[in-house]
N, CA, C and O atoms as a printed pandas DataFrame, in Angstrom:
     atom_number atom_name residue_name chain_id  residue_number  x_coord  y_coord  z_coord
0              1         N          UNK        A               1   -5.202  100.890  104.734
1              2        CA          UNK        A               1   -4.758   99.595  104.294
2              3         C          UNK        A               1   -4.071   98.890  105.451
3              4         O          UNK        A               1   -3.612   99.454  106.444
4              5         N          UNK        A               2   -4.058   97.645  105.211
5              6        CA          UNK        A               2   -3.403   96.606  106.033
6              7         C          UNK        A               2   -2.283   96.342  106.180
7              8         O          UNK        A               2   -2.348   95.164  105.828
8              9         N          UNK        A               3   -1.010   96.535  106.491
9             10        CA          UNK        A               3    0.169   96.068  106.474
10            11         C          UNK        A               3    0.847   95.148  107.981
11            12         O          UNK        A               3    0.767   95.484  109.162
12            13         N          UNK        A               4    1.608   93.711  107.270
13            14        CA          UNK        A               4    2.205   93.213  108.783
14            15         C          UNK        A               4    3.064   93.000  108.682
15            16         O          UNK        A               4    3.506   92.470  107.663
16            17         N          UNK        A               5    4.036   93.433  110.122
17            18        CA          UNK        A               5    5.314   93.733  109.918
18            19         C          UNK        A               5    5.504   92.143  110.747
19            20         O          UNK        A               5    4.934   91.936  111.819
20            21         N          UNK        A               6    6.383   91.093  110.074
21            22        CA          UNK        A               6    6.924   89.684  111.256
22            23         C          UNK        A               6    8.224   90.279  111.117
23            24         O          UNK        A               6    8.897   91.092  110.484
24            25         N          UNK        A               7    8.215   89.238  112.269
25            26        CA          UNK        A               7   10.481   89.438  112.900
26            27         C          UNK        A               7   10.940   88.335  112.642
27            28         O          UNK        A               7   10.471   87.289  113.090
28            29         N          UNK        A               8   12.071   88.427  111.766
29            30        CA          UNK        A               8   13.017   87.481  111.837
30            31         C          UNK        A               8   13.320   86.314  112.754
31            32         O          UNK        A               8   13.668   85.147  112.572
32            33         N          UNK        A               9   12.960   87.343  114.187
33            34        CA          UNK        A               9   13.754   86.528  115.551
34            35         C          UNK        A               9   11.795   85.973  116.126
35            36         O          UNK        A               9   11.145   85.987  117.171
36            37         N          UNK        A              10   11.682   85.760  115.384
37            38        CA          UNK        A              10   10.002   84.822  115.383
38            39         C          UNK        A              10    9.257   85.267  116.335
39            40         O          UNK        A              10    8.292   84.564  116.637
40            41         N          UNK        A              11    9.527   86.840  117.254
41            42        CA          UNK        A              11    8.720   87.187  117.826
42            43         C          UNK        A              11    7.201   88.027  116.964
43            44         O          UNK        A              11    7.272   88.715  115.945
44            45         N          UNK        A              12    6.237   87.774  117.560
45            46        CA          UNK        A              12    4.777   87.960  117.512
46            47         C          UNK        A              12    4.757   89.025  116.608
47            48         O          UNK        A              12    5.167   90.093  117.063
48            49         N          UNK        A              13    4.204   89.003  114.881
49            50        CA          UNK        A              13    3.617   89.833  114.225
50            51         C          UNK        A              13    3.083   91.132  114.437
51            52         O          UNK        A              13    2.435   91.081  115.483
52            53         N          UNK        A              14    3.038   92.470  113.860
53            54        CA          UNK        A              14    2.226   93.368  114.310
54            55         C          UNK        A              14    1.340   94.029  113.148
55            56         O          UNK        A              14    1.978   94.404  112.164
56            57         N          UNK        A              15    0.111   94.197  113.137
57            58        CA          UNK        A              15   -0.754   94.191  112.215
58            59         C          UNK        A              15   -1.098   95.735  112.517
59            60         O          UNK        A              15   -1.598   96.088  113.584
60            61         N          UNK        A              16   -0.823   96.497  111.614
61            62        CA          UNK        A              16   -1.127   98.247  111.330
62            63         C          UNK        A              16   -2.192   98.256  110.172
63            64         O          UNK        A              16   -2.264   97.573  109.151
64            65         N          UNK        A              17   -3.200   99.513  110.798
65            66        CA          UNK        A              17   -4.085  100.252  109.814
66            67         C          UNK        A              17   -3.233  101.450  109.299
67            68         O          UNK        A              17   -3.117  102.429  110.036
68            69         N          UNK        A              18   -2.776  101.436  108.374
69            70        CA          UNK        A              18   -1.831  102.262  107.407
70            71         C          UNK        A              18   -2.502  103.382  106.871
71            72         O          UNK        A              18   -3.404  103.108  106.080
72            73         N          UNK        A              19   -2.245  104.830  107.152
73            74        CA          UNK        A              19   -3.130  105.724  106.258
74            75         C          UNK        A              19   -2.208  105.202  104.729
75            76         O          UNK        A              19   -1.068  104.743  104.661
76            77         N          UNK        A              20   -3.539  105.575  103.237
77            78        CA          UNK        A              20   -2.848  105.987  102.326
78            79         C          UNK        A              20   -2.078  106.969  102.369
79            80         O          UNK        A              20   -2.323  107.982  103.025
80            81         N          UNK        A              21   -0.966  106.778  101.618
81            82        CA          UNK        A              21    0.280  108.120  101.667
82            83         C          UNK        A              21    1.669  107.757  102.632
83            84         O          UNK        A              21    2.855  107.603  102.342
84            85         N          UNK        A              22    1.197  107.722  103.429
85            86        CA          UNK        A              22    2.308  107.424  104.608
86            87         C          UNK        A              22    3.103  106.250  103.960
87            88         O          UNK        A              22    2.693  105.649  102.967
88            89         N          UNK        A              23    4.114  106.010  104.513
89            90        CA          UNK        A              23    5.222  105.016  104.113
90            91         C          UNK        A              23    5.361  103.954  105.310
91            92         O          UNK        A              23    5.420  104.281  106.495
92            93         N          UNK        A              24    5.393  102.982  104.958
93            94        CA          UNK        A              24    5.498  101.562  105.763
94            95         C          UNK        A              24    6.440  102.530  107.031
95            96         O          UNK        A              24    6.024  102.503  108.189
96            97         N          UNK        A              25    7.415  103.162  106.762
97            98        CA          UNK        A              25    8.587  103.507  107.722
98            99         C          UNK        A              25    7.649  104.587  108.617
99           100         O          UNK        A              25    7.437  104.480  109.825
100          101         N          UNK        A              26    7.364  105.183  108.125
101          102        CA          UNK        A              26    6.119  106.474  108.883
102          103         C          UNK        A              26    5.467  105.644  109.916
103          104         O          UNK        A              26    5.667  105.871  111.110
104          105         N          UNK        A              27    4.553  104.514  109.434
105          106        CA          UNK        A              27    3.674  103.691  109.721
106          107         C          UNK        A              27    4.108  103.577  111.275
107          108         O          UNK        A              27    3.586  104.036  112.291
108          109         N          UNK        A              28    5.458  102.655  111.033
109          110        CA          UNK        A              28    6.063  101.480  111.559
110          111         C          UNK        A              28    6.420  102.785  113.059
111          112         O          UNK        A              28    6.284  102.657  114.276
112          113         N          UNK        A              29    6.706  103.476  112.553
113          114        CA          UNK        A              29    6.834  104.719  113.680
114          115         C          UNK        A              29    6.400  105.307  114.854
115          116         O          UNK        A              29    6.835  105.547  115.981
116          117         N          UNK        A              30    5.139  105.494  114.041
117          118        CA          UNK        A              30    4.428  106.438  114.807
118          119         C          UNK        A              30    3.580  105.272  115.437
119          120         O          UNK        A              30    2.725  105.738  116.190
120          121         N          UNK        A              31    3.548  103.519  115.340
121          122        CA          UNK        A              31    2.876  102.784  116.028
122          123         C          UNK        A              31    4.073  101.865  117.214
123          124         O          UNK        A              31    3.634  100.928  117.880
124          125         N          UNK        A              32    5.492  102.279  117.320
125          126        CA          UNK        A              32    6.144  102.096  118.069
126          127         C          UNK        A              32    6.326  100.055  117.368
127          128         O          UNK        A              32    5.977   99.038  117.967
128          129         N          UNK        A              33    6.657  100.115  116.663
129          130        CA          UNK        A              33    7.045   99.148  116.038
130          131         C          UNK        A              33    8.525   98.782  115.943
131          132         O          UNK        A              33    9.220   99.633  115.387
132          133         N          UNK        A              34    8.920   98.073  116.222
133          134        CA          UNK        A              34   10.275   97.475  117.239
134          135         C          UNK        A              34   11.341   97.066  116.071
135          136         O          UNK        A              34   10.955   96.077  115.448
136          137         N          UNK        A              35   12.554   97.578  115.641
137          138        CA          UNK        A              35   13.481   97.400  114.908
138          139         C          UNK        A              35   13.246   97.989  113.563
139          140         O          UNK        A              35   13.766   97.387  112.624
140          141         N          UNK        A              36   12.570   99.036  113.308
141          142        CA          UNK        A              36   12.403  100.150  112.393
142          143         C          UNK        A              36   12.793  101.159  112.745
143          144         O          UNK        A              36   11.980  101.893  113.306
144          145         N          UNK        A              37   14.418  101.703  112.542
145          146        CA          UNK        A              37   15.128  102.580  113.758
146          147         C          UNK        A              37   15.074  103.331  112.620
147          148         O          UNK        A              37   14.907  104.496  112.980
148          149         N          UNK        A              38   15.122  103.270  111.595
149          150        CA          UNK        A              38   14.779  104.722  110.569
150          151         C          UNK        A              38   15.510  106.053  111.337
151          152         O          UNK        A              38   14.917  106.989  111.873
152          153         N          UNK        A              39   16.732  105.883  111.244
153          154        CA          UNK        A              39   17.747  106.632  111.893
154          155         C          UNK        A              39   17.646  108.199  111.234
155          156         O          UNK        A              39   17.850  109.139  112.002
156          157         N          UNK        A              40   17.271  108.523  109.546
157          158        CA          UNK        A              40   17.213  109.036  108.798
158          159         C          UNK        A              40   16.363  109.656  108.405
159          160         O          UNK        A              40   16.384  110.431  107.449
160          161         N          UNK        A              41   15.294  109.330  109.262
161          162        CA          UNK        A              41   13.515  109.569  109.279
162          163         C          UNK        A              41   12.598  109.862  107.863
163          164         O          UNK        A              41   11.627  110.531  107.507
164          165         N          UNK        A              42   13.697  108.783  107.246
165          166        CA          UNK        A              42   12.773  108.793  105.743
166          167         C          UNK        A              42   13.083  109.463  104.769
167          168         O          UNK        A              42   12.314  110.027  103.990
168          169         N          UNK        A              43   15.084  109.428  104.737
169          170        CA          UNK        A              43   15.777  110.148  103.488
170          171         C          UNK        A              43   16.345  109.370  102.748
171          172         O          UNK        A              43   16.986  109.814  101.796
172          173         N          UNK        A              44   16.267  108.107  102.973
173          174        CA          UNK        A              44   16.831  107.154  102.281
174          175         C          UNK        A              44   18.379  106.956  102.602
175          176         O          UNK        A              44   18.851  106.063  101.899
176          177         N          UNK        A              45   19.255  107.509  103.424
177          178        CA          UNK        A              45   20.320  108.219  103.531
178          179         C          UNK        A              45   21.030  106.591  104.474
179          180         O          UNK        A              45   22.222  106.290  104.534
180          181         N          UNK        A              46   20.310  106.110  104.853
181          182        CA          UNK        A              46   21.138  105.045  106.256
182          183         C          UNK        A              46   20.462  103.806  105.720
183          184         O          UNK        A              46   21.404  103.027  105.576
184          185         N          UNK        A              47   19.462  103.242  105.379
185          186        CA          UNK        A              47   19.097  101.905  105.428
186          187         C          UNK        A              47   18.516  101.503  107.025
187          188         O          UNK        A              47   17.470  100.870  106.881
188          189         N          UNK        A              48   18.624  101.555  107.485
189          190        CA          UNK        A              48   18.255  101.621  108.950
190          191         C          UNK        A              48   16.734  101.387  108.746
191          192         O          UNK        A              48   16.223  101.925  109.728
192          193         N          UNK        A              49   15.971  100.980  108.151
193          194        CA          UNK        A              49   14.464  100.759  108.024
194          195         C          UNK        A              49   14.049   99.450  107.150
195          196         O          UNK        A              49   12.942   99.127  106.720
196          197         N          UNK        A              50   15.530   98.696  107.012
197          198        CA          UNK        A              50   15.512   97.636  105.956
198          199         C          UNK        A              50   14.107   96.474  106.748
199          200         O          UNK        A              50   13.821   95.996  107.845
200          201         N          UNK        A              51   13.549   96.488  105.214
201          202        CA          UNK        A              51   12.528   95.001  105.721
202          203         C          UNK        A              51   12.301   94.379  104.168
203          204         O          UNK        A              51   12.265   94.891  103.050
204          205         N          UNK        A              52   12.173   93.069  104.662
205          206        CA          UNK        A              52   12.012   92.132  103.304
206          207         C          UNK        A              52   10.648   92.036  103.119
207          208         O          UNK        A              52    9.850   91.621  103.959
208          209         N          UNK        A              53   10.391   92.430  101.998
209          210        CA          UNK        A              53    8.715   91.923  101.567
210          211         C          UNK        A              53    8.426   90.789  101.207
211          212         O          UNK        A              53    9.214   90.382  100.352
212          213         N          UNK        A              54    7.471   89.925  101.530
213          214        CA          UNK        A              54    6.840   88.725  101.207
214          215         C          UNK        A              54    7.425   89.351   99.284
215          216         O          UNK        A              54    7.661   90.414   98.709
216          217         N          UNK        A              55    7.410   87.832   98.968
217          218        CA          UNK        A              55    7.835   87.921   97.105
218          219         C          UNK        A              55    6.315   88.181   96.446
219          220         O          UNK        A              55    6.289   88.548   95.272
220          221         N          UNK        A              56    4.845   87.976   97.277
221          222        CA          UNK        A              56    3.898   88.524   96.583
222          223         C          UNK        A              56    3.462   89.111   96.462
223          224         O          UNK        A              56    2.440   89.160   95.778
224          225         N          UNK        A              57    4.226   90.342   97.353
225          226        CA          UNK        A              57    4.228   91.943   96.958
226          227         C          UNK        A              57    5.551   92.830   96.018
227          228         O          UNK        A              57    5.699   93.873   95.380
228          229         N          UNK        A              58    6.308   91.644   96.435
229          230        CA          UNK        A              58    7.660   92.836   96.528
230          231         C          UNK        A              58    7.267   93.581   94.744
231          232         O          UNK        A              58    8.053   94.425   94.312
232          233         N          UNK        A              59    6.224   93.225   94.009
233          234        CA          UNK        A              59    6.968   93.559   92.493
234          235         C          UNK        A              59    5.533   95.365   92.547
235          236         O          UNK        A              59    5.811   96.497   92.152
236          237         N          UNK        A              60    4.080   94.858   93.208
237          238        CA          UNK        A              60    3.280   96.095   93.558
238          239         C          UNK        A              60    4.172   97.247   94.407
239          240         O          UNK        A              60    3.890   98.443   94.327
240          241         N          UNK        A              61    5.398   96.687   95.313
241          242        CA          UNK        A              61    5.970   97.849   96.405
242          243         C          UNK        A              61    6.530   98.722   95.295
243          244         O          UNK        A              61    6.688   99.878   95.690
244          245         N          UNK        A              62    6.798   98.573   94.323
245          246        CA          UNK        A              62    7.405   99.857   93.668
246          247         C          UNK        A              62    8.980   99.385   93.134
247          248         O          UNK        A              62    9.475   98.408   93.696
248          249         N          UNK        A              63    9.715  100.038   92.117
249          250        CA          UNK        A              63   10.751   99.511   92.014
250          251         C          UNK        A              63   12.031  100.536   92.995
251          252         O          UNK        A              63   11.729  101.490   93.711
252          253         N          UNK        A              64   13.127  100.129   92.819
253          254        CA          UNK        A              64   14.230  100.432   93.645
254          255         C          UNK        A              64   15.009  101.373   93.236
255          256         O          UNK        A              64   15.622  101.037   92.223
256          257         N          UNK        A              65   15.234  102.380   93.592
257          258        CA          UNK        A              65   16.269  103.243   92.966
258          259         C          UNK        A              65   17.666  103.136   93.554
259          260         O          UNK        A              65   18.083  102.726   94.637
260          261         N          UNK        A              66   18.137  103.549   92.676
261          262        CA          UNK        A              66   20.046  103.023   92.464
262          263         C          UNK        A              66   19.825  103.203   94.212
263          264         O          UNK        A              66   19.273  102.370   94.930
264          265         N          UNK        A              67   20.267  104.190   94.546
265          266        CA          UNK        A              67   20.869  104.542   95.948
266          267         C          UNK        A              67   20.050  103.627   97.180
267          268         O          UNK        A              67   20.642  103.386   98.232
268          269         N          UNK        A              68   18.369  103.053   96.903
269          270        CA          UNK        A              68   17.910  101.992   97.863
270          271         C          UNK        A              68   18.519  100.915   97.219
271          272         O          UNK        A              68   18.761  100.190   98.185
272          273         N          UNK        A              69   19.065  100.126   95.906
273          274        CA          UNK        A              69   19.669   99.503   96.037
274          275         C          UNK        A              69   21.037   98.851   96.868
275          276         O          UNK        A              69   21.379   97.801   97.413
276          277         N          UNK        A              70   21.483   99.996   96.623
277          278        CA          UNK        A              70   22.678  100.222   97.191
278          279         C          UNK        A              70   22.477  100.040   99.160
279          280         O          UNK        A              70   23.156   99.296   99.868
280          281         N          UNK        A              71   21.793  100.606   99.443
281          282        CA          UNK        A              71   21.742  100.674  100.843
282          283         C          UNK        A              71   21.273   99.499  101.721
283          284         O          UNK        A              71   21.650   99.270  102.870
284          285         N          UNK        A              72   20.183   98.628  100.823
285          286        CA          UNK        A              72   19.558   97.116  101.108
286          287         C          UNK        A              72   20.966   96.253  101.198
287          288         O          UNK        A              72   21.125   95.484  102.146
288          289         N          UNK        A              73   21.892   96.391  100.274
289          290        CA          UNK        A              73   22.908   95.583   99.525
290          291         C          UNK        A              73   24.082   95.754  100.468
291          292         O          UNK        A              73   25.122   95.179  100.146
292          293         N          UNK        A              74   24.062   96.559  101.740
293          294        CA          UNK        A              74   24.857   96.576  102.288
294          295         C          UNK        A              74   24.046   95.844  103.235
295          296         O          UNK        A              74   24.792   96.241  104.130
296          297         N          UNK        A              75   23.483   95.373  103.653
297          298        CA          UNK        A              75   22.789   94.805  105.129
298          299         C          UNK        A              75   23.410   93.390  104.808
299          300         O          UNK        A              75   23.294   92.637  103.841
300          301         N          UNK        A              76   23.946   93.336  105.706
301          302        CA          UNK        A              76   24.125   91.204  106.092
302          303         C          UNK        A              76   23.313   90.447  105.534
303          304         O          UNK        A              76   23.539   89.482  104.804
304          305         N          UNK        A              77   21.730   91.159  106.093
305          306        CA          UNK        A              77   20.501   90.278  105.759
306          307         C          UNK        A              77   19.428   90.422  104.474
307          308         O          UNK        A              77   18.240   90.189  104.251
308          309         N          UNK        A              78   20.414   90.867  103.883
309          310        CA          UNK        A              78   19.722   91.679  102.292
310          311         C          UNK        A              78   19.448   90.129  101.223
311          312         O          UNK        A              78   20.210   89.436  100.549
312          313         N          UNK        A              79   18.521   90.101  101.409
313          314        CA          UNK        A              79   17.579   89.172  100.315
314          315         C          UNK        A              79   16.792   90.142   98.619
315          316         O          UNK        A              79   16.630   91.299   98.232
316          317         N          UNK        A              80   16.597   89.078   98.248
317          318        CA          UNK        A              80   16.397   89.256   96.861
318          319         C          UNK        A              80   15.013   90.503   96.857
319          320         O          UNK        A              80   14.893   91.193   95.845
320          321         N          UNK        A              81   14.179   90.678   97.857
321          322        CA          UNK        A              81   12.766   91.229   98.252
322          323         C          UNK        A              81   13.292   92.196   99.137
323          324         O          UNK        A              81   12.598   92.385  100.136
324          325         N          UNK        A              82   14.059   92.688   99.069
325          326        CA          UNK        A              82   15.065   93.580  100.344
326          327         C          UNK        A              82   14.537   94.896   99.988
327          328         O          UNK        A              82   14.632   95.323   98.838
328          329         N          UNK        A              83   13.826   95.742  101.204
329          330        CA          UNK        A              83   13.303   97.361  100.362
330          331         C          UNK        A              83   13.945   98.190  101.649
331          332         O          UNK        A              83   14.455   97.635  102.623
332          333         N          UNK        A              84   13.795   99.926  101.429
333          334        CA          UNK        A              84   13.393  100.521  102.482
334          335         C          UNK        A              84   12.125  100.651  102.756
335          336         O          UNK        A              84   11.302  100.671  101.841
336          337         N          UNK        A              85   11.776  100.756  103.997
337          338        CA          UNK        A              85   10.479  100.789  104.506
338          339         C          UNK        A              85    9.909  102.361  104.610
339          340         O          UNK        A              85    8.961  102.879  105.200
340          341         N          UNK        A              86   10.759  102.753  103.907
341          342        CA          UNK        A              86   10.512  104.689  103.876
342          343         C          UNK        A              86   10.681  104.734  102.416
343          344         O          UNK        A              86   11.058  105.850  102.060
344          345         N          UNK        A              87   10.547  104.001  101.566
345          346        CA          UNK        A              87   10.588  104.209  100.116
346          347         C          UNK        A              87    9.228  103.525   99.806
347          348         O          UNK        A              87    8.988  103.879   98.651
348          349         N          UNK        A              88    8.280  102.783  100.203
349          350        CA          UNK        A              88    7.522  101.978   99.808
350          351         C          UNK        A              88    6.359  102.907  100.839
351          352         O          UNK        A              88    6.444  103.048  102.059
352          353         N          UNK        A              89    5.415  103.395  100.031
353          354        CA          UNK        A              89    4.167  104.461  100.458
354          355         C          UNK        A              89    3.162  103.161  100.427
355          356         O          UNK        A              89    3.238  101.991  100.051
356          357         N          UNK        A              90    2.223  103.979  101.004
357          358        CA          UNK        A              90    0.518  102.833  101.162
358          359         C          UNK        A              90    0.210  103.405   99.790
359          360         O          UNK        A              90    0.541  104.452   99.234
360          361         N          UNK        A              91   -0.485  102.437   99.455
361          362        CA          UNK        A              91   -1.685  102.393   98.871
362          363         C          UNK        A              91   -2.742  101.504   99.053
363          364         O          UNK        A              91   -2.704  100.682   99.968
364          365         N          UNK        A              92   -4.084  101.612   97.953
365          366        CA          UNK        A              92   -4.551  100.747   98.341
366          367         C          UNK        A              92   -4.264   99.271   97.519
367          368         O          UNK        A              92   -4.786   98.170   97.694
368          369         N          UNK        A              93   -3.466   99.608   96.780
369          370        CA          UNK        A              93   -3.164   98.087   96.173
370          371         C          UNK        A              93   -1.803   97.246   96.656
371          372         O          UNK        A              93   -1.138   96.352   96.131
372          373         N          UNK        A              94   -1.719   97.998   97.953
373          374        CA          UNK        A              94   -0.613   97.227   98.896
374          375         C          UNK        A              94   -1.554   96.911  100.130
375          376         O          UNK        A              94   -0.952   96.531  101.135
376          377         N          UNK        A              95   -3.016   97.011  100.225
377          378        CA          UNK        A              95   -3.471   96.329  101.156
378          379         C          UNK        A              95   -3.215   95.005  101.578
379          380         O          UNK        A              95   -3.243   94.066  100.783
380          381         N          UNK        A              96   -2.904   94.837  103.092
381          382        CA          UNK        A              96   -2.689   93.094  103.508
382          383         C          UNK        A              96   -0.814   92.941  103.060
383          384         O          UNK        A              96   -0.171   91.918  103.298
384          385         N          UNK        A              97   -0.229   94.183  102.400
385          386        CA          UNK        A              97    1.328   93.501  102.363
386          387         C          UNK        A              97    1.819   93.087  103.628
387          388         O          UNK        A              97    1.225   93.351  104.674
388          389         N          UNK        A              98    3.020   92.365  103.566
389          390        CA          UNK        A              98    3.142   91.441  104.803
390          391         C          UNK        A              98    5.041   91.652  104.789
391          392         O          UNK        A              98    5.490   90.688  104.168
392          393         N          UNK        A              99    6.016   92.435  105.193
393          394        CA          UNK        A              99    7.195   92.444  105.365
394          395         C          UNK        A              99    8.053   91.503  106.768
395          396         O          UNK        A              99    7.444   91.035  107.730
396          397         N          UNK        A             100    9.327   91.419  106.587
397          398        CA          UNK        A             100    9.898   90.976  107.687
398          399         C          UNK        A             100   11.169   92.046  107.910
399          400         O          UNK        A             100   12.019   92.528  107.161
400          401         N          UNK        A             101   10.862   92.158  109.284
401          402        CA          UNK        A             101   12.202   92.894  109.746
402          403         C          UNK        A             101   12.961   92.295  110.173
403          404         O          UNK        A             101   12.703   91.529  111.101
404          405         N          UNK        A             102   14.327   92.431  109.594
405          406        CA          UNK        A             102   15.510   91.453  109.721
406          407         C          UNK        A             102   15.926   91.707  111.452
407          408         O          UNK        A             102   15.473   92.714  111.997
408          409         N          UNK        A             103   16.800   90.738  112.250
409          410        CA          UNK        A             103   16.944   91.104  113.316
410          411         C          UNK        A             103   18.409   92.095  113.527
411          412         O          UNK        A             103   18.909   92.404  114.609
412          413         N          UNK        A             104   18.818   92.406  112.392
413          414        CA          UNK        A             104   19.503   93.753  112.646
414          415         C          UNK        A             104   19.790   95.178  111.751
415          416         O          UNK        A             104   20.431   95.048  110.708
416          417         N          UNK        A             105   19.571   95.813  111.937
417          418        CA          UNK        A             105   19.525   96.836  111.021
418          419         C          UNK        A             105   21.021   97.825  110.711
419          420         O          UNK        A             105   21.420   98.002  111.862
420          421         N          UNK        A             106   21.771   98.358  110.016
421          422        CA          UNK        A             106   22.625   98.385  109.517
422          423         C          UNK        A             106   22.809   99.879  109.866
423          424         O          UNK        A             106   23.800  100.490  109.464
């Protein structure tokens, strides 16, 4: 599947072929994708992987559990579409989702 990560700070989009399974944060990783510091490497534990989903995915990404609430809700830049990027897996009915990484991560 398709996923694109834009920046806040309006530098240049990056467009990933996503295996199913893997998590946007996995993704964002292992393709050297710039302000996905996933400090936590995908325990949910830091927020450090915060990205906002376009609103015409955010409701297919899955819902939020207490503790990713909690961790979005501490970022400065926490919007209403606010996820971890290590909580939200591929599929194929998240093909083409489109997130923004805030320009600082928490």
């Amino acid at each position: 599947m398709k996923a694109t990560f834009h920046y806040k700070s309006g530098d240049p989009a990056v467009v990933l072929d996503v295996d199913e399974g893997l998590t946007l944060m996995e993704a964002a990783r292992q393709e050297g994708v710039e302000g996905i510091v996933a400090e936590c490497g995908g325990g949910a534990i830091r927020g450090t992987c915060h990205v906002i989903v376009d609103q015409q995915w955010f409701d297919a990404s899955g819902p939020l559990d207490p503790t990713e609430e909690v961790l979005v809700g501490l970022s400065p830049e926490c919007e209403p579409t606010s996820r971890l990027a290590c909580q939200i897996e591929a599929t194929a009915g998240l093909d083409g989702i489109a997130v923004t990484i805030p320009e600082n991560q928490i």
